[in-house]
Amino acid sequence: MIGFFDSGAGGLSVVREAIRLLPDERYIYYSDNAHCPYGEKSREYVTERARAITRHLRERGCGIVTVACNTATAAAISSLRAEFDMPFVGMEPAVKPAAALTRSGVVGVLATAGTLRAEKYHDTRDRWSGDIKIVEHVGEGFVRLVESGTTEGPEAEETVRLSLQPLLDAGADTIVLGCTHYPFLLPLMKKIAGEDVRFIDPAPAAAKQLLKLMEEKGLIRHDGFSMELEASGDDTTLRRLYETIANN
């Protein structure tokens, strides 16, 4: 089985892309929403949660795990790879493709505080930014909106605008979404930013890496599609959001 986990329901943005590439596999998605958001937690706390969830997914029969969370990837994926004898897919902020696409020479990065302060993100940013100016901002309240199922309406629009506007004011014409929750707010971001601003969702790249690893490891089974949803807290939003992606 293919395991996924995130601090909440946001990692379903990665599941959506994975199912497009691997439609006949069996999936388990674990939302750690009782401990959400991860972006405000310490690295040690997030790492311990990642270990506990990985142990659970392995016990459920997963042969590969996607850490469908930028914060958890930055904090814990090195530890997971050292501790568990199984392949992992993580999230990588898409600074490289953004730097190649920008016309203004300014790239914006929207992410959680945990991702923006992580060494893994700093390494990626410094390696690929080159002469490009990188401006960063925390998506304040974005995770809360998605976890509450509020992805449209005046409250959501105002919350998104407050974090997006500083990047637009700085001249960013290409914006990296550095949290798997954020793609569920993409329609609002596009409405606010206008047609001249591009947004880069890292989910498709993560799904392609999952497919590549499964091919290399001989893990593709074609057993027929199934999806199991689990949560450490209330699973109402998780199931509602999954129904949204399953029907699109």
Short mmCIF file of C-alpha atoms in Angstrom, two decimals, residues 240-248:
data_model
loop_
_atom_site.label_atom_id
_atom_site.label_comp_id
_atom_site.label_asym_id
_atom_site.label_seq_id
_atom_site.Cartn_x
_atom_site.Cartn_y
_atom_site.Cartn_z
CA ARG A 240 -15.35 16.22 2.58
CA LEU A 241 -12.15 17.44 0.92
CA TYR A 242 -11.39 13.96 -0.38
CA GLU A 243 -14.84 13.79 -1.96
CA THR A 244 -14.05 17.09 -3.69
CA ILE A 245 -10.84 15.79 -5.28
CA ALA A 246 -12.36 12.38 -6.05
CA ASN A 247 -15.15 14.00 -8.06
CA ASN A 248 -12.87 16.28 -10.11
#
